[in-house]
mmCIF file of C-alpha atoms in Angstrom:
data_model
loop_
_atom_site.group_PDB
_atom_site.id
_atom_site.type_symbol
_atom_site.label_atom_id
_atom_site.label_comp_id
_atom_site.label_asym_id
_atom_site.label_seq_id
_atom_site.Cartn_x
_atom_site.Cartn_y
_atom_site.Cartn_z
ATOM 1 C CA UNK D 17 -10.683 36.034 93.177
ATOM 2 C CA UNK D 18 -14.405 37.069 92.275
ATOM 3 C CA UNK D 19 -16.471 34.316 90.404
ATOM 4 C CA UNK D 20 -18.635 36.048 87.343
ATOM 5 C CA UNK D 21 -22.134 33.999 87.817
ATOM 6 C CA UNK D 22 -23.766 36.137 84.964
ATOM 7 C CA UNK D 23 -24.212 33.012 83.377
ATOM 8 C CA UNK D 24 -25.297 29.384 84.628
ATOM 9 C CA UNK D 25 -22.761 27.581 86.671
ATOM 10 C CA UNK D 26 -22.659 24.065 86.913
ATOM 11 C CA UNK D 27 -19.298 24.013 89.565
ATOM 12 C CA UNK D 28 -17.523 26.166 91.763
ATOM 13 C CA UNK D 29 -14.447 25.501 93.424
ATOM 14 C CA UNK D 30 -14.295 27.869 96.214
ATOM 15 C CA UNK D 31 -10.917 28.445 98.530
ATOM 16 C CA UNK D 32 -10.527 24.633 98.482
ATOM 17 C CA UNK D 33 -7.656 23.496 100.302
ATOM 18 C CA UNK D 34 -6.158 19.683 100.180
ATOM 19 C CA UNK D 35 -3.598 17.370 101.363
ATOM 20 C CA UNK D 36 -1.383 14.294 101.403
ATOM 21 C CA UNK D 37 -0.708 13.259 105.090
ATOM 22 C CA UNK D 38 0.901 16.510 106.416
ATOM 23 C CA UNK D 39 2.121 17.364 103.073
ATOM 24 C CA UNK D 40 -0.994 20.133 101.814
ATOM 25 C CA UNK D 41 -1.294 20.336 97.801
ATOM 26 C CA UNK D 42 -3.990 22.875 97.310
ATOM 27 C CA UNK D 43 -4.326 26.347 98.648
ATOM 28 C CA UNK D 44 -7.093 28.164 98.787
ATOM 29 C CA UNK D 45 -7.875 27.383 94.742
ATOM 30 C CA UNK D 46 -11.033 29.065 93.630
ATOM 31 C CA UNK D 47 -12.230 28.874 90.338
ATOM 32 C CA UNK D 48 -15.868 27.922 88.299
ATOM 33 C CA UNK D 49 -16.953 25.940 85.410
ATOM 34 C CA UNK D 50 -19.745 26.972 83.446
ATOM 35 C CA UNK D 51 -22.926 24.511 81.911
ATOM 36 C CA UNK D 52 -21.649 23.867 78.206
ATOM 37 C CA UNK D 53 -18.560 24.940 78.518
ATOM 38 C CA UNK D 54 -14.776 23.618 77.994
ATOM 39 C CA UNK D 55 -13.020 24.328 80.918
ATOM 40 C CA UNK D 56 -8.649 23.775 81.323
ATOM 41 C CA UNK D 57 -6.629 23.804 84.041
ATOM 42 C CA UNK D 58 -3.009 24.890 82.961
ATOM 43 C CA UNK D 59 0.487 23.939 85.650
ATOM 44 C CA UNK D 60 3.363 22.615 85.354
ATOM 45 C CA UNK D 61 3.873 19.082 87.117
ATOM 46 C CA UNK D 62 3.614 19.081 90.570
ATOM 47 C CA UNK D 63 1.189 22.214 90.202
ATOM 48 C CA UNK D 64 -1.575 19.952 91.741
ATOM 49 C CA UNK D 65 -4.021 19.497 88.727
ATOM 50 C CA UNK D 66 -4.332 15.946 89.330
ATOM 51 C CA UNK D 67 -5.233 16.789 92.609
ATOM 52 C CA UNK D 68 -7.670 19.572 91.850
ATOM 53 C CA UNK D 69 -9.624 16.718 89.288
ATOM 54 C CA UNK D 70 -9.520 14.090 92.448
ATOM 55 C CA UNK D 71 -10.304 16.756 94.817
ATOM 56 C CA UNK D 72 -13.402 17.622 92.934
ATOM 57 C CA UNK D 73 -15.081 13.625 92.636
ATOM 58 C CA UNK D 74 -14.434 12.862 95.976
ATOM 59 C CA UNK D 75 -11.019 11.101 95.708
ATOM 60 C CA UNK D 76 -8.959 13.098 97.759
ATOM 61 C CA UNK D 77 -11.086 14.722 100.347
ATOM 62 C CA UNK D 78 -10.717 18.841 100.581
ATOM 63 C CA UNK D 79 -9.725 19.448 103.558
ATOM 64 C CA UNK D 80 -11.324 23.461 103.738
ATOM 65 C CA UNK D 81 -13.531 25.342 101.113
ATOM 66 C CA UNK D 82 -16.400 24.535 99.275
ATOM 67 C CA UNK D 83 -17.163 22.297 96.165
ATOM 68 C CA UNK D 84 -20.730 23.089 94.769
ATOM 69 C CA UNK D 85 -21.660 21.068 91.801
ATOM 70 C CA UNK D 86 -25.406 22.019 90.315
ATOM 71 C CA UNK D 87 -26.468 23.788 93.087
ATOM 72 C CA UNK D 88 -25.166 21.225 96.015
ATOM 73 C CA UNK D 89 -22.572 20.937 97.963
ATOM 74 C CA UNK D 90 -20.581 17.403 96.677
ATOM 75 C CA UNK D 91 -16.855 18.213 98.969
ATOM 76 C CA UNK D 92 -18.417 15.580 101.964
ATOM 77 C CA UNK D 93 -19.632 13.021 99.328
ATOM 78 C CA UNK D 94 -17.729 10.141 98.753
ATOM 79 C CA UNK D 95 -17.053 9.271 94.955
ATOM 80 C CA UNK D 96 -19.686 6.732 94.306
ATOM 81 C CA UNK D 97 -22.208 9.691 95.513
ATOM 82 C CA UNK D 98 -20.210 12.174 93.119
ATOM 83 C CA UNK D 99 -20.539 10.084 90.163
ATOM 84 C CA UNK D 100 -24.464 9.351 90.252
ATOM 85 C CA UNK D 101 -24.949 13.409 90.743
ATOM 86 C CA UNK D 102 -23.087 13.690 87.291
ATOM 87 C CA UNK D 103 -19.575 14.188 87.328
ATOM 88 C CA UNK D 104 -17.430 11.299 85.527
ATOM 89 C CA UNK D 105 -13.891 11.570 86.171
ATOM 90 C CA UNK D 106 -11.679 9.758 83.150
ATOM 91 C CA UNK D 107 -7.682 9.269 85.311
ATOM 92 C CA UNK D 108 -4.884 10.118 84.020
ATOM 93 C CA UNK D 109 -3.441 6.253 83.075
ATOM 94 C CA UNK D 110 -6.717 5.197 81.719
ATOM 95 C CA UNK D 111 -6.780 2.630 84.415
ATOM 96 C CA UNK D 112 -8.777 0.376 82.684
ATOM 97 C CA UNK D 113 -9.293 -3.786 83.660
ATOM 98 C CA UNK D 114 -6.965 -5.459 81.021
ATOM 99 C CA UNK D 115 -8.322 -9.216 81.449
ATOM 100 C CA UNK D 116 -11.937 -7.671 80.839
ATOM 101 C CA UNK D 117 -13.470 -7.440 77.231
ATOM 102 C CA UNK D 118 -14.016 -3.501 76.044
ATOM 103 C CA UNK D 119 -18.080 -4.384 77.169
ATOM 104 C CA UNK D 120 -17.125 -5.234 80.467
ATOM 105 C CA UNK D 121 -15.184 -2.453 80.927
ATOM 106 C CA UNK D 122 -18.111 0.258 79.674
ATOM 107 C CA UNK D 123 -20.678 -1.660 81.862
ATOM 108 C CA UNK D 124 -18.943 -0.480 84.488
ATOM 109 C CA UNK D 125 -18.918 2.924 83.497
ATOM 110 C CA UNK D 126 -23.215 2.817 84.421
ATOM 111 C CA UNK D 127 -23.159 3.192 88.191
ATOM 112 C CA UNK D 128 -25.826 4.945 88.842
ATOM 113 C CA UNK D 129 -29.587 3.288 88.361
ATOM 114 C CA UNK D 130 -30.408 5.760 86.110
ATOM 115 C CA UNK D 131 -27.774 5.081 83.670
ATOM 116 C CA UNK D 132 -27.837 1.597 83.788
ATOM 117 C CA UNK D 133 -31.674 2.104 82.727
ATOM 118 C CA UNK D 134 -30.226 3.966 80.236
ATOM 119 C CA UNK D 135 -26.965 1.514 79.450
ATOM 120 C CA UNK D 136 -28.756 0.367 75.745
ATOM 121 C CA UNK D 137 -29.002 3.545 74.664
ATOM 122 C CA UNK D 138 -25.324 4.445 75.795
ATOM 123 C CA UNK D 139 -23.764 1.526 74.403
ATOM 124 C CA UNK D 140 -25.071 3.108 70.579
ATOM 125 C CA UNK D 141 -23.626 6.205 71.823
ATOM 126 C CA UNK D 142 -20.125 5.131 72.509
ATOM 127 C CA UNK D 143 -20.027 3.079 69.699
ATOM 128 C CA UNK D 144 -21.295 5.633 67.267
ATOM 129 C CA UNK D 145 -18.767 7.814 68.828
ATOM 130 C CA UNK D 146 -15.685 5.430 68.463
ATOM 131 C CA UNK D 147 -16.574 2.570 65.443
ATOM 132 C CA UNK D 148 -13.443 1.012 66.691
ATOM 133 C CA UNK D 149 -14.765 0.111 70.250
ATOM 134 C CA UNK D 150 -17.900 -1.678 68.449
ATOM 135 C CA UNK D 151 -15.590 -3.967 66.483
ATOM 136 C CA UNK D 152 -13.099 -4.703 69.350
ATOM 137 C CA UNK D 153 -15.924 -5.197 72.180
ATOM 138 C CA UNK D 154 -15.510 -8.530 72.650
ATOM 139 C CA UNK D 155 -11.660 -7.815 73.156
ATOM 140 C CA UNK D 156 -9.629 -7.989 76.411
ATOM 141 C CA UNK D 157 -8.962 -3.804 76.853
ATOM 142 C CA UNK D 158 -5.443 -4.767 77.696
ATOM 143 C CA UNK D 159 -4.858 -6.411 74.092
ATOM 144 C CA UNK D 160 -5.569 -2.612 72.762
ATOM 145 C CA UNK D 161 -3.648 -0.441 71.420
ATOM 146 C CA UNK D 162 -3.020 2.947 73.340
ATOM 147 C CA UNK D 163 -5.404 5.040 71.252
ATOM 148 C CA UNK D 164 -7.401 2.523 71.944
ATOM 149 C CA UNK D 165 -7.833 2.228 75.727
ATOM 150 C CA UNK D 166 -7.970 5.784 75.768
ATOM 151 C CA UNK D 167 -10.943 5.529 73.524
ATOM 152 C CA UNK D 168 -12.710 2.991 75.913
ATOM 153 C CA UNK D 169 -11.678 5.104 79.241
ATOM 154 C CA UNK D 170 -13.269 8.057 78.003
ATOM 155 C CA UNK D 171 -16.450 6.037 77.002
ATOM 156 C CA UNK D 172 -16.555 4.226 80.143
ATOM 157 C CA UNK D 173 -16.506 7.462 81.835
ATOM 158 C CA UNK D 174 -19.821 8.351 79.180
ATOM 159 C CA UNK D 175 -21.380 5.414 80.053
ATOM 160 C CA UNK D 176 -22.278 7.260 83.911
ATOM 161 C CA UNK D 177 -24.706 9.727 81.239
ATOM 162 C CA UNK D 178 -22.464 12.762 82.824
ATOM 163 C CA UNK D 179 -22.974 16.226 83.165
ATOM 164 C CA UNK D 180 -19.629 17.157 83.615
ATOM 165 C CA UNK D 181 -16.895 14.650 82.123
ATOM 166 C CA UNK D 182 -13.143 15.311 83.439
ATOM 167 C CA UNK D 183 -10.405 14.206 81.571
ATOM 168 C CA UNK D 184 -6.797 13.952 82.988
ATOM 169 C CA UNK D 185 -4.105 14.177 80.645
ATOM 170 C CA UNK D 186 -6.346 11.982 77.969
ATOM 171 C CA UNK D 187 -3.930 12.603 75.243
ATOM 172 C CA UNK D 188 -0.679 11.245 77.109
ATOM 173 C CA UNK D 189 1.743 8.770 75.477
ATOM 174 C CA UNK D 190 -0.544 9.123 71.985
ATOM 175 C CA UNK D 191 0.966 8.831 68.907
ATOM 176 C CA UNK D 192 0.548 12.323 67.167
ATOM 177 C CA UNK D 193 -2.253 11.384 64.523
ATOM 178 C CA UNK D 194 -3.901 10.122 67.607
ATOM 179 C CA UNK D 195 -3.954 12.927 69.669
ATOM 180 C CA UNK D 196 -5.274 14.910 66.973
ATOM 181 C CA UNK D 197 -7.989 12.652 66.849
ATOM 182 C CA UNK D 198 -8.987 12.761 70.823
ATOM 183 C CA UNK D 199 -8.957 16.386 70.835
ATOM 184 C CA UNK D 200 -11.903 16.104 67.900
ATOM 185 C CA UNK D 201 -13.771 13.692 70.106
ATOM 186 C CA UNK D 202 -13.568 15.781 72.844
ATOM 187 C CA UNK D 203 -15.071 18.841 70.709
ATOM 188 C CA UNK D 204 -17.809 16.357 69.341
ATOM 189 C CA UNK D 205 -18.159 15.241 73.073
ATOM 190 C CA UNK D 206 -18.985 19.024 74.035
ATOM 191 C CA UNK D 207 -20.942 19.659 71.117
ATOM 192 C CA UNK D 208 -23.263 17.125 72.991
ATOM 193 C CA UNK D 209 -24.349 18.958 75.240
ATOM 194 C CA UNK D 210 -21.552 17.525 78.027
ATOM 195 C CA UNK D 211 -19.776 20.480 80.245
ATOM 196 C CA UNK D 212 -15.659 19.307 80.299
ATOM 197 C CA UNK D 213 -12.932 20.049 82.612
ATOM 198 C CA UNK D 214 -9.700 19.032 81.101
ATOM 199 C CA UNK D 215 -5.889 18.688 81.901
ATOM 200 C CA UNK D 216 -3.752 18.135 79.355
ATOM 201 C CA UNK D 217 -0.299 18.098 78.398
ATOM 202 C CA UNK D 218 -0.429 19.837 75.319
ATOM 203 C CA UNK D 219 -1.221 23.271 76.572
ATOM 204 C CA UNK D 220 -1.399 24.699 73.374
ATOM 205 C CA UNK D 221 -4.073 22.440 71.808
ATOM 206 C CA UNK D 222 -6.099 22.743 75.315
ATOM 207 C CA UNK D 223 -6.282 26.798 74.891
ATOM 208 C CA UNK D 224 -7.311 26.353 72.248
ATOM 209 C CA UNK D 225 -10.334 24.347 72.942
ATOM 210 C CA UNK D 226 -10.928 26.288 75.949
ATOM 211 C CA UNK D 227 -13.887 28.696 76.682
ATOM 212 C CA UNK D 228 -12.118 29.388 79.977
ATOM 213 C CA UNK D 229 -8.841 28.283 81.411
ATOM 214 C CA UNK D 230 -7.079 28.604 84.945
ATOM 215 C CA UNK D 231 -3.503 28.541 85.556
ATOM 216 C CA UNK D 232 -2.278 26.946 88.605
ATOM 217 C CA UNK D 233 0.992 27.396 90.506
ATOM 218 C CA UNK D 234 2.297 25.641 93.358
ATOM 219 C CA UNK D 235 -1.426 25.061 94.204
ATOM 220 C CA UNK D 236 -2.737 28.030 93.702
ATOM 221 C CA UNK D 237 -5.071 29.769 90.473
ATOM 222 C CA UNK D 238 -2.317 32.625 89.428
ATOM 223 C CA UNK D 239 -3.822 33.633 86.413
ATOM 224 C CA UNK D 240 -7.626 32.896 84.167
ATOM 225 C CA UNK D 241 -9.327 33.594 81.118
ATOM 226 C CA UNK D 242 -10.537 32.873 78.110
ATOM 227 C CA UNK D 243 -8.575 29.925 76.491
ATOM 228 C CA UNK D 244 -7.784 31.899 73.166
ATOM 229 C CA UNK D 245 -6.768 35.170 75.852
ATOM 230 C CA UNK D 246 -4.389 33.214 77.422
ATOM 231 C CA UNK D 247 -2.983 31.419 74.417
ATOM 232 C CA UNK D 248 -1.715 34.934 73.339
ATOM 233 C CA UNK D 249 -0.768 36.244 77.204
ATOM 234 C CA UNK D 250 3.210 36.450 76.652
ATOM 235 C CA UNK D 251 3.818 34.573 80.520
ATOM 236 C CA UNK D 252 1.964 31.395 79.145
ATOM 237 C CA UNK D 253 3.862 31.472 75.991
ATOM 238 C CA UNK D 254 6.876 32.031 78.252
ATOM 239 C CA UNK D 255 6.267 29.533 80.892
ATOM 240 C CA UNK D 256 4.513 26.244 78.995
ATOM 241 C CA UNK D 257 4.670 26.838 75.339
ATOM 242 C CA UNK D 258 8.367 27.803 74.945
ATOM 243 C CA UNK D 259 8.019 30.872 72.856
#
């Protein structure tokens, strides 16, 4: 699979293999996320998105290829090393520390020197972002509702002042008014000036947000385009949108 570079590319995935024990999860998957951009990955479960996400900030370590992020290589980092380059990873689960209040839990989110310089100034970001985190801040995150949590995992995750924000499955278990409202935040998130690589459930809603998206198969990048190109391609209909 050729990589267009015409225009500025913040990462590139390039025949990056990966593995569980003896059990490998990615083959050879090659794809590239552009500066400014909404990026989606697209599979089925068990396609290895997850794995492609942890793959790229240094939780699961790729075991052949190439991960270049701005210019550098990142695949021998380890995460810490990941996340002060730029590259904020928000988990599927939220995975938040329930017996902490919402500010403890976005304190964390500054790692890196630079953004805990910066932490003032990204605490009136968040909370400008989501009003509800401001008035709940003193609250223990596992008191919140689900919305809610989601809301403080994804501004934990801008708390690390990212270049490139990944968000696994951010909409899961949402009540629908909610999820309509996360897939806003995420446009206002992009709008920014912050590069996103997403997996989500709701495949439809994610092509649509999508300057570029990637189908992957049994570990491998089968098919890639624009995100409105492959919202009318009649094999994605087919095989994750039931028409």
């Amino acid at each position: 699979m050729e990589i267009d570079l015409a225009d500025k590319t913040l990462l590139t995935l390039e025949n990056v293999t990966a593995r569980y024990g003896d059990v490998q999860v990615l083959w050879g998957v090659t794809f590239a996320v552009r500066e400014g951009e909404i990026a989606t990955l697209v599979g089925a479960n068990g396609a290895g998105k997850t794995t492609t996400l942890k793959t790229i900030s240094g939780v699961v370590r790729a075991t052949d290829g190439q991960i270049v992020f701005d210019g550098g290589h990142i695949d021998h980092l380890p995460p810490h090393q990941i996340a002060a380059r730029g590259i904020a990873h928000v988990p599927e689960g939220r995975r938040l520390f329930p017996l902490m209040s919402v500010r403890e839990n976005l304190e964390i989110g500054a790692i890196s020197s630079e953004a805990r310089r910066l932490r003032t100034g990204s605490f009136a970001r968040v909370f400008a972002l989501f009003p509800k985190l401001k008035e709940r801040e003193s609250q223990m995150a596992g008191t919140l509702s689900g919305g809610e949590q989601q809301m403080v995992a994804i501004a934990r995750g801008l708390m690390a002042r990212p270049r490139l924000l990944i968000l696994d499955e951010p909409s899961l278990g949402l009540a629908p008014i909610v999820v309509r409202e996360m897939f806003e935040i995420i446009q206002t998130i992009n709008r920014e000036g912050i590069t996103i690589l997403l997996v989500e459930q709701n495949v439809q809603q994610s092509l649509k947000l999508a300057n570029r998206a990637y189908v992957l198969e049994n570990g491998r990048i089968v098919l890639e385009g624009a995100g409105s190109d492959l919202l009318d391609d009649q094999r994605v209909r087919e095989a994750y949108l039931g028409a």
